[in-house]
Coordinates of C-alpha atoms in Angstrom, one line a residue:
M28 CA 78.8 88.8 101.8
P29 CA 77.7 87.0 105.1
Y30 CA 77.4 83.2 105.1
R31 CA 74.9 81.6 107.5
F32 CA 75.0 78.1 109.0
D33 CA 73.5 76.6 112.1
G34 CA 73.1 79.8 114.0
F35 CA 76.4 81.2 112.9
E36 CA 77.1 84.1 110.5
L37 CA 80.5 84.6 108.8
D38 CA 80.7 88.1 107.6
A39 CA 83.5 88.7 105.1
D40 CA 82.8 92.4 104.8
R41 CA 83.0 93.1 108.5
V42 CA 85.6 90.3 109.1
E43 CA 83.4 89.0 111.9
L44 CA 82.1 85.6 113.1
R45 CA 78.8 85.9 114.9
R46 CA 76.6 83.4 116.7
H47 CA 73.0 84.4 117.2
G48 CA 74.1 88.0 116.6
L49 CA 76.9 88.0 119.1
I50 CA 80.5 88.3 118.0
V51 CA 82.7 85.2 118.5
P52 CA 86.3 86.4 118.8
V53 CA 88.7 84.7 116.4
E54 CA 92.3 85.4 115.3
P55 CA 92.7 86.9 111.7
Q56 CA 94.3 83.7 110.4
V57 CA 91.5 81.5 111.9
F58 CA 88.9 83.8 110.3
A59 CA 90.7 83.6 106.9
L60 CA 90.8 79.8 107.2
L61 CA 87.1 79.6 108.0
L62 CA 86.2 81.9 105.1
L63 CA 88.3 79.9 102.7
L64 CA 86.6 76.6 103.7
V65 CA 83.1 78.1 103.6
E66 CA 83.6 79.8 100.2
N67 CA 84.8 76.4 98.8
R68 CA 82.3 74.2 100.7
D69 CA 81.5 72.2 97.5
R70 CA 85.0 70.6 97.5
M71 CA 88.0 69.6 99.5
V72 CA 90.6 72.3 100.2
S73 CA 94.1 71.0 100.2
K74 CA 96.7 71.8 102.9
E75 CA 98.8 73.5 100.2
E76 CA 95.9 75.8 99.2
I77 CA 95.3 76.7 102.9
I78 CA 99.0 77.5 103.4
G79 CA 99.0 79.5 100.1
T80 CA 96.0 81.6 101.1
V81 CA 96.2 81.9 104.9
W82 CA 100.0 82.2 105.2
G83 CA 100.8 83.6 101.8
G84 CA 102.7 80.4 100.9
R85 CA 105.2 80.8 103.7
A86 CA 106.8 77.6 105.0
V87 CA 104.8 76.6 108.1
S88 CA 104.8 73.4 110.1
D89 CA 101.9 70.9 110.2
S90 CA 101.5 71.8 113.8
A91 CA 100.8 75.4 112.9
L92 CA 98.1 74.3 110.5
S93 CA 96.6 71.9 113.0
S94 CA 96.5 74.7 115.6
R95 CA 94.5 76.9 113.3
I96 CA 92.1 74.1 112.4
K97 CA 91.7 73.3 116.1
S98 CA 91.0 77.0 116.9
A99 CA 88.4 77.2 114.1
R100 CA 86.6 74.1 115.4
R101 CA 86.7 75.5 119.0
A102 CA 85.1 78.8 117.8
L103 CA 82.3 76.8 116.2
G104 CA 81.9 74.4 119.1
D105 CA 83.0 71.6 116.7
D106 CA 85.9 70.2 118.9
G107 CA 84.1 67.0 120.0
P108 CA 84.3 63.6 118.3
E109 CA 81.5 64.4 115.9
R110 CA 82.6 66.9 113.1
R111 CA 79.5 68.9 112.2
F112 CA 81.4 71.7 110.4
I113 CA 85.0 70.9 109.4
R114 CA 85.8 67.4 108.2
T115 CA 89.4 66.2 107.9
L116 CA 90.3 64.1 104.8
H117 CA 93.5 62.5 106.2
G118 CA 96.6 63.2 104.3
Q119 CA 94.7 65.4 101.8
G120 CA 93.0 68.4 103.3
F121 CA 89.7 69.7 104.8
R122 CA 86.1 70.3 103.8
F123 CA 83.3 72.4 105.3
V124 CA 80.3 70.1 105.4
A125 CA 77.5 72.1 107.1
D126 CA 74.6 73.5 105.0
V127 CA 75.4 77.2 104.2
T128 CA 73.2 80.0 102.8
A129 CA 74.6 83.2 101.5
A130 CA 72.8 86.2 102.9
E131 CA 72.5 89.8 101.6
P132 CA 75.1 92.0 103.4
R133 CA 73.8 94.2 106.1
A134 CA 74.0 97.9 105.8
L135 CA 76.9 99.3 107.8
P136 CA 76.1 101.7 110.6
P137 CA 77.0 105.3 109.9
A138 CA 79.5 105.5 112.8
G139 CA 82.4 104.1 110.9
P140 CA 84.3 100.8 111.1
S141 CA 84.8 98.8 114.3
P142 CA 88.2 99.4 115.8
E143 CA 88.8 95.6 115.8
A144 CA 88.2 95.3 112.1
P145 CA 91.3 95.6 109.8
P146 CA 91.4 98.8 107.7
P147 CA 90.4 98.5 104.1
P148 CA 93.3 97.8 101.7
V149 CA 95.1 100.7 100.1
S150 CA 94.9 100.3 96.3
A151 CA 97.5 102.9 95.4
R152 CA 101.1 101.9 94.7
P153 CA 103.7 102.7 97.3
S154 CA 104.4 106.4 97.6
I155 CA 107.5 108.4 98.6
A156 CA 108.4 112.0 99.4
I157 CA 112.0 113.2 98.9
L158 CA 112.8 116.1 101.2
P159 CA 115.6 118.6 100.4
F160 CA 118.8 117.4 102.0
R161 CA 119.9 119.4 105.0
L162 CA 123.2 121.3 104.5
V163 CA 125.9 121.2 107.2
A164 CA 128.8 123.6 106.9
A165 CA 127.6 124.6 103.4
S166 CA 130.1 126.1 101.0
E167 CA 129.2 129.4 99.5
L168 CA 129.9 127.9 96.1
H169 CA 127.1 125.3 96.6
P170 CA 124.3 127.0 98.6
A171 CA 121.6 124.9 96.9
L172 CA 123.4 121.6 97.0
G173 CA 120.8 119.9 99.3
E174 CA 117.9 120.9 97.0
A175 CA 119.9 119.8 93.9
V176 CA 120.5 116.3 95.3
A177 CA 116.8 115.9 96.2
H178 CA 115.8 117.1 92.8
D179 CA 118.1 114.5 91.1
L180 CA 116.4 111.8 93.2
I181 CA 112.9 113.0 92.3
V182 CA 113.7 112.9 88.6
A183 CA 115.4 109.5 88.8
L184 CA 112.8 107.8 91.0
S185 CA 110.0 109.0 88.8
R186 CA 111.4 106.7 86.1
L187 CA 110.7 103.6 88.2
R188 CA 107.0 103.7 87.3
W189 CA 105.9 101.4 90.2
L190 CA 106.7 104.1 92.8
F191 CA 104.5 107.2 93.3
V192 CA 106.8 110.1 93.8
I193 CA 105.4 113.3 95.5
A194 CA 106.0 116.3 93.3
R195 CA 108.9 118.7 94.0
G196 CA 106.5 121.6 94.7
S197 CA 104.9 119.8 97.6
S198 CA 108.0 118.1 99.2
F199 CA 110.1 121.2 98.9
R200 CA 107.8 123.1 101.2
F201 CA 109.7 121.4 104.0
R202 CA 113.0 122.9 103.0
S203 CA 113.5 125.2 106.0
G204 CA 114.7 124.3 109.5
H205 CA 114.9 120.6 110.6
P206 CA 111.6 119.1 109.4
D207 CA 110.3 115.9 111.0
A208 CA 110.6 113.5 108.1
C209 CA 107.8 111.2 109.4
R210 CA 105.4 114.1 110.0
A211 CA 106.2 115.6 106.6
G212 CA 105.6 112.2 104.9
R213 CA 102.3 111.8 106.6
L214 CA 101.2 115.3 105.7
L215 CA 102.1 114.5 102.1
N216 CA 100.3 111.2 102.3
A217 CA 103.5 109.3 101.5
S218 CA 104.2 105.9 103.0
Y219 CA 107.9 106.4 102.7
C220 CA 110.2 109.4 103.0
L221 CA 113.8 109.9 101.8
C222 CA 115.9 112.5 103.6
G223 CA 119.5 113.2 104.1
I224 CA 122.4 115.5 104.9
V225 CA 125.0 117.1 102.7
E226 CA 128.2 118.1 104.6
T227 CA 131.1 120.0 103.1
M228 CA 134.4 120.4 104.8
A229 CA 138.1 120.8 103.8
G230 CA 137.5 120.4 100.1
S231 CA 135.4 117.2 100.4
V232 CA 131.7 116.5 100.5
V233 CA 129.7 113.7 102.3
I234 CA 126.2 112.9 101.3
T235 CA 124.1 110.7 103.6
A236 CA 120.6 109.3 102.7
E237 CA 118.0 107.6 104.8
L238 CA 114.8 105.8 103.8
I239 CA 112.1 105.9 106.5
D240 CA 108.7 104.2 106.8
T241 CA 106.5 107.1 107.8
R242 CA 103.9 104.8 109.3
S243 CA 106.2 103.0 111.7
E244 CA 108.9 105.7 111.8
E245 CA 111.4 102.9 111.1
V246 CA 114.6 103.6 109.2
L247 CA 114.7 100.9 106.5
W248 CA 118.0 101.7 104.8
A249 CA 120.8 104.2 104.9
D250 CA 124.0 104.9 102.9
R251 CA 126.6 107.6 102.4
C252 CA 129.0 108.7 99.6
T253 CA 132.2 110.7 100.0
G254 CA 134.2 112.5 97.4
P255 CA 136.1 115.7 96.6
I256 CA 134.1 118.9 96.3
E257 CA 135.2 119.4 92.7
A258 CA 133.7 116.0 91.8
I259 CA 130.3 116.9 93.2
H260 CA 128.4 116.3 90.0
A261 CA 129.7 112.7 89.7
L262 CA 129.0 112.2 93.4
R263 CA 125.4 113.3 92.9
A264 CA 125.0 110.8 90.1
R265 CA 126.5 108.1 92.3
I266 CA 124.2 108.7 95.3
A267 CA 121.2 108.8 92.9
A268 CA 122.2 105.4 91.4
S269 CA 122.8 103.9 94.9
V270 CA 119.4 105.1 96.2
I271 CA 117.5 103.8 93.2
A272 CA 119.1 100.4 93.3
A273 CA 118.5 100.1 97.0
L274 CA 114.9 101.2 96.9
E275 CA 114.2 98.7 94.1
I276 CA 115.0 96.0 96.7
Q277 CA 114.2 97.6 100.1
I278 CA 110.7 98.9 99.5
P279 CA 109.3 95.7 97.8
L280 CA 110.9 93.6 100.6
H281 CA 109.3 95.8 103.2
E282 CA 105.9 95.8 101.4
A283 CA 106.0 92.0 101.2
A284 CA 106.8 91.8 104.9
L285 CA 103.8 94.0 105.7
A286 CA 101.6 92.0 103.4
S287 CA 102.6 88.6 104.9
V288 CA 101.1 89.5 108.3
A289 CA 97.9 90.9 106.9
S290 CA 94.7 88.9 106.5
P291 CA 94.8 87.4 103.0
H292 CA 91.4 88.8 102.2
C293 CA 92.6 92.3 103.0
L294 CA 95.5 92.3 100.5
S295 CA 95.5 95.1 98.0
A296 CA 96.7 94.5 94.4
W297 CA 100.1 96.0 95.3
S298 CA 100.4 94.0 98.5
A299 CA 99.7 90.7 96.6
Y300 CA 102.2 91.7 93.9
H301 CA 105.0 92.4 96.4
L302 CA 104.3 89.2 98.3
G303 CA 104.4 87.4 94.9
L304 CA 107.8 88.9 94.2
R305 CA 109.2 87.4 97.4
H306 CA 108.1 83.9 96.5
L307 CA 109.2 84.3 92.8
H308 CA 112.8 85.0 93.9
R309 CA 113.0 81.8 96.0
F310 CA 113.3 79.7 92.8
T311 CA 111.4 76.6 93.9
R312 CA 108.5 74.9 92.2
Q313 CA 106.2 75.5 95.2
D314 CA 107.1 79.1 95.6
N315 CA 106.7 79.8 91.9
A316 CA 103.2 78.3 92.1
V317 CA 102.4 80.6 95.1
A318 CA 103.8 83.6 93.3
T319 CA 101.6 82.8 90.2
G320 CA 98.5 82.8 92.5
L321 CA 99.4 86.1 94.1
F322 CA 100.1 87.8 90.8
A323 CA 96.8 86.4 89.5
R324 CA 95.1 87.8 92.6
A325 CA 96.6 91.2 92.0
L326 CA 95.2 91.2 88.4
A327 CA 91.8 90.1 89.7
L328 CA 91.8 93.3 91.9
D329 CA 93.3 95.5 89.1
P330 CA 93.1 94.1 85.6
Y331 CA 95.3 96.9 84.3
F332 CA 98.2 96.2 86.7
V333 CA 101.3 96.3 84.5
R334 CA 103.7 94.8 87.0
A335 CA 101.4 91.9 87.8
H336 CA 101.4 90.9 84.1
A337 CA 105.2 91.2 84.2
G338 CA 105.2 89.0 87.4
L339 CA 103.2 86.3 85.6
S340 CA 105.6 86.5 82.7
S341 CA 108.4 85.9 85.2
T342 CA 106.7 82.9 86.8
H343 CA 106.1 81.3 83.4
F344 CA 109.7 82.1 82.4
Q345 CA 110.9 80.4 85.5
S346 CA 108.7 77.3 84.9
A347 CA 110.0 77.0 81.4
F348 CA 113.6 77.6 82.3
L349 CA 113.6 75.1 85.1
R350 CA 111.1 72.6 83.6
Y351 CA 108.6 72.8 86.4
S352 CA 105.4 72.0 84.5
G353 CA 106.5 69.6 81.7
D354 CA 105.2 72.0 79.1
A355 CA 108.1 74.3 78.5
A356 CA 106.7 75.4 75.1
G357 CA 103.3 76.4 76.8
D358 CA 105.1 78.3 79.5
A359 CA 107.2 80.1 76.9
R360 CA 104.1 81.2 75.1
A361 CA 102.5 82.4 78.4
A362 CA 105.7 84.3 79.4
R363 CA 105.6 86.1 76.0
A364 CA 101.9 86.8 76.2
H365 CA 102.0 88.4 79.7
A366 CA 105.1 90.4 78.7
E367 CA 103.3 91.7 75.6
R368 CA 100.2 92.6 77.7
S369 CA 102.4 94.5 80.2
L370 CA 103.9 96.5 77.3
D371 CA 100.5 97.2 75.9
L372 CA 99.5 98.8 79.2
D373 CA 102.7 100.8 79.7
P374 CA 105.4 100.7 77.0
L375 CA 107.7 102.9 79.2
D376 CA 107.9 100.5 82.1
P377 CA 111.5 99.1 82.3
V378 CA 110.4 95.8 83.8
A379 CA 107.8 95.3 81.1
N380 CA 110.6 95.8 78.5
F381 CA 112.9 93.5 80.5
T382 CA 110.4 90.7 80.6
M383 CA 109.6 91.1 76.9
G384 CA 113.3 90.8 76.0
R385 CA 113.9 87.8 78.3
A386 CA 110.9 85.9 76.8
F387 CA 112.9 85.5 73.6
W388 CA 115.5 83.5 75.5
L389 CA 113.0 80.7 75.9
T390 CA 112.9 80.2 72.1
G391 CA 116.6 80.6 71.6
E392 CA 116.2 84.0 69.9
V393 CA 118.7 85.8 72.1
D394 CA 119.6 88.4 69.4
R395 CA 115.9 89.5 69.4
S396 CA 116.1 90.3 73.1
Y397 CA 118.7 93.0 72.8
P398 CA 116.5 96.0 71.7
W399 CA 114.1 95.3 74.6
L400 CA 116.9 94.9 77.2
E401 CA 118.7 98.0 76.0
R402 CA 115.4 99.9 76.1
A403 CA 114.9 98.7 79.7
T404 CA 118.2 100.1 80.9
A405 CA 117.7 103.3 78.9
L406 CA 114.4 103.9 80.6
S407 CA 115.9 103.2 84.1
P408 CA 119.8 103.7 84.0
S409 CA 120.0 102.1 87.5
F410 CA 118.0 99.0 86.7
A411 CA 120.4 96.3 87.8
Q412 CA 118.5 93.3 86.5
G413 CA 118.3 95.0 83.1
F414 CA 122.1 95.2 83.0
Y415 CA 122.4 91.6 84.2
A416 CA 120.1 90.4 81.4
R417 CA 122.1 92.3 78.8
A418 CA 125.3 90.6 80.2
W419 CA 123.7 87.2 80.1
A420 CA 122.7 87.7 76.4
D421 CA 126.2 89.0 75.7
A422 CA 127.7 85.8 77.3
I423 CA 125.4 83.4 75.4
T424 CA 126.2 85.2 72.1
E425 CA 129.9 85.4 73.2
R426 CA 130.2 89.2 73.2
D427 CA 132.5 89.0 76.1
R428 CA 133.8 92.6 76.5
T429 CA 130.4 94.2 76.8
G430 CA 129.2 91.3 78.9
I431 CA 131.8 92.0 81.5
E432 CA 131.0 95.7 81.6
N433 CA 127.3 95.1 82.0
V434 CA 127.5 92.4 84.6
E435 CA 129.9 94.5 86.7
M436 CA 127.5 97.4 86.4
A437 CA 124.7 95.1 87.6
M438 CA 126.7 93.9 90.6
A439 CA 127.8 97.4 91.6
L440 CA 124.3 98.7 91.4
S441 CA 122.7 96.0 93.4
P442 CA 125.0 93.9 95.6
L443 CA 122.1 92.4 97.5
D444 CA 119.9 91.7 94.5
P445 CA 117.8 88.5 94.6
L446 CA 119.4 87.6 91.3
H447 CA 122.9 88.3 92.5
Y448 CA 123.8 84.6 92.1
A449 CA 122.9 84.8 88.4
M450 CA 125.1 87.8 88.0
L451 CA 128.0 85.9 89.5
A452 CA 127.3 82.9 87.2
T453 CA 127.2 85.2 84.2
R454 CA 130.6 86.6 85.2
A455 CA 131.9 83.1 85.2
L456 CA 130.5 82.5 81.7
T457 CA 132.3 85.7 80.5
C458 CA 135.6 84.3 81.8
L459 CA 135.0 80.9 80.1
I460 CA 134.5 82.8 76.8
Q461 CA 137.9 84.4 77.3
G462 CA 139.5 81.1 78.2
S463 CA 140.2 82.2 81.8
T464 CA 139.2 78.9 83.5
G465 CA 140.7 79.8 86.9
P466 CA 138.6 83.0 87.4
A467 CA 135.6 81.2 85.8
A468 CA 135.8 78.5 88.5
A469 CA 136.1 81.0 91.3
W470 CA 133.1 83.0 90.0
A471 CA 131.0 79.9 89.5
E472 CA 131.8 78.6 92.9
R473 CA 130.6 81.9 94.5
A474 CA 127.5 81.8 92.3
A475 CA 126.6 78.2 93.2
Q476 CA 127.1 78.9 97.0
S477 CA 124.9 82.0 96.9
P478 CA 121.4 82.1 98.4
G479 CA 118.7 81.2 95.9
A480 CA 121.0 79.6 93.3
H481 CA 119.0 77.0 91.3
V482 CA 120.3 73.8 89.8
M483 CA 121.4 75.4 86.5
I484 CA 124.0 77.4 88.5
S485 CA 125.4 74.2 89.9
L486 CA 125.8 72.9 86.3
I487 CA 127.8 76.0 85.5
A488 CA 130.0 75.2 88.5
V489 CA 130.5 71.6 87.2
I490 CA 131.6 72.9 83.8
A491 CA 133.9 75.6 85.2
Q492 CA 135.6 73.4 87.8
T493 CA 136.1 70.6 85.2
L494 CA 137.6 72.9 82.6
D495 CA 140.0 74.3 85.3
G496 CA 141.0 70.7 86.2
N497 CA 139.4 70.8 89.7
R498 CA 137.8 67.3 89.5
D499 CA 137.0 67.1 93.2
R500 CA 135.1 70.4 93.2
A501 CA 133.3 69.3 90.0
A502 CA 132.3 66.1 91.6
I503 CA 130.8 67.9 94.6
W504 CA 128.7 70.1 92.3
T505 CA 127.7 67.1 90.2
A506 CA 126.4 65.4 93.4
D507 CA 124.5 68.6 94.2
V508 CA 122.8 68.5 90.8
R509 CA 121.7 64.9 91.4
R510 CA 120.5 65.6 94.9
R511 CA 118.3 68.4 93.5
G512 CA 116.6 66.1 90.9
G513 CA 119.3 66.1 88.2
S514 CA 119.4 67.6 84.8
S515 CA 120.6 66.9 81.3
Q516 CA 122.8 68.5 78.6
A517 CA 119.6 69.0 76.5
H518 CA 118.0 71.0 79.3
F519 CA 121.1 73.0 79.9
F520 CA 121.7 74.0 76.3
A521 CA 118.0 74.7 75.8
S522 CA 118.2 77.1 78.8
F523 CA 121.7 78.4 77.7
P524 CA 121.5 78.4 73.9
F525 CA 125.2 78.8 73.1
R526 CA 126.0 78.7 69.4
D527 CA 127.6 75.5 68.1
G528 CA 131.3 76.0 68.4
P529 CA 134.4 75.2 70.4
L530 CA 133.1 76.6 73.7
R531 CA 129.9 74.7 73.5
R532 CA 131.7 71.5 72.7
R533 CA 134.1 71.9 75.6
M534 CA 131.1 72.6 78.0
A535 CA 129.3 69.5 76.7
K536 CA 132.4 67.4 77.2
A537 CA 132.8 68.7 80.8
L538 CA 129.2 67.7 81.6
G539 CA 129.7 64.3 79.9
D540 CA 132.9 63.7 81.9
N541 CA 130.8 64.0 85.1
G542 CA 128.1 61.7 83.9
I543 CA 125.6 64.3 82.8
A544 CA 124.5 63.2 79.4

């Protein structure tokens, strides 16, 4: 809808600023800033809200914000001492103060969109085509090996639910010769293409896989597996697991990167969701709030978006776990409600089952989480975070043997996972259950030093180092806890509800010995 004020027209549909009918050139971020201020002209818009909308919540300097405000004022001829349009409320934010009328949108000309206007957002979820892998020096015993590997991947990737996988009948039309993966992907209307090579020689086989963005022709990820020819079936399973775990990270990261440079008003539901995931995994109060807004935006665009409900369940889980809001019980109820809604929409989505199981942790009902977590990994056998969650539950309930197997599976499947630090910390807890304080201290140290590790991981390091007799290291991590706002035993044992017994008492004493009451 166009907004008119003092000879200007701000047209959200065409993404244009016009003055007396003539286009005023403005950068996309400046346009987004103007639109945000005009749409909220009845109130002040805070700096945090501007950053959350215009920059997607990314960390930006005050000078970057000031630069965009200055550019917006210059476009409106409002850069003199008298502020007729954008007023600064020092230390708080900005407000649009001119009189504005909302006009009926003009009919678009039949000739199509202006080349300067951004394309309309794509509402569909990310799509991928898996081409038959090309055979090199193929064995007569395995003439269809390349097609078999691709078929394995199509079946496995179809379980992910969030990724649209082109059917075998279409992608296998490119089985002959040396097809151009990017051209094939574009012909199949797939934003990503997975292709590879199978090479057999001297009794061994090498399988190489590449993930390509068909729009930019960029290789986003590649990997290879090697093994004896007689173990080909195990090798096929291994490459499938490796590909799935990698794509669970690589595609969302790439989609978030693309969304972060797009105009906020052009975000599709899936773009907003992937950008929200990036903020969610930073584990800070501010990023969690930005993620909540982005997931909510995705739901506003698509009310039946399963993963957006799962995302909101995760933001409320994080808020309850780390006590962001001061209403842990309310956050726990919201985490459960959004998990239930995601399951209502798609009971076969592994992430929906994962969030449902994890919601029980917030109420100390860890045993009730098992059926949901086991279902999540059954639906997607390469779902690393599902195996990590099972390992965490095993550790809290002191089922050490299974916990070790599950956490090692999680780390093997996804060594670059955003929750890798939590996997390391869970491995430390399994060692504490066994009484192996030395390995526990080593695992906890690695966990606390990992990117993204929150304050609860530092508390685990305090406990493990103390129980292993490393007072100096325990003191360092205690100082880290205090630097980050501190915590308490009540908070720790609410988040990690170990049963009352010798281990819990030793952990409580370790915290107490370091002044954490």
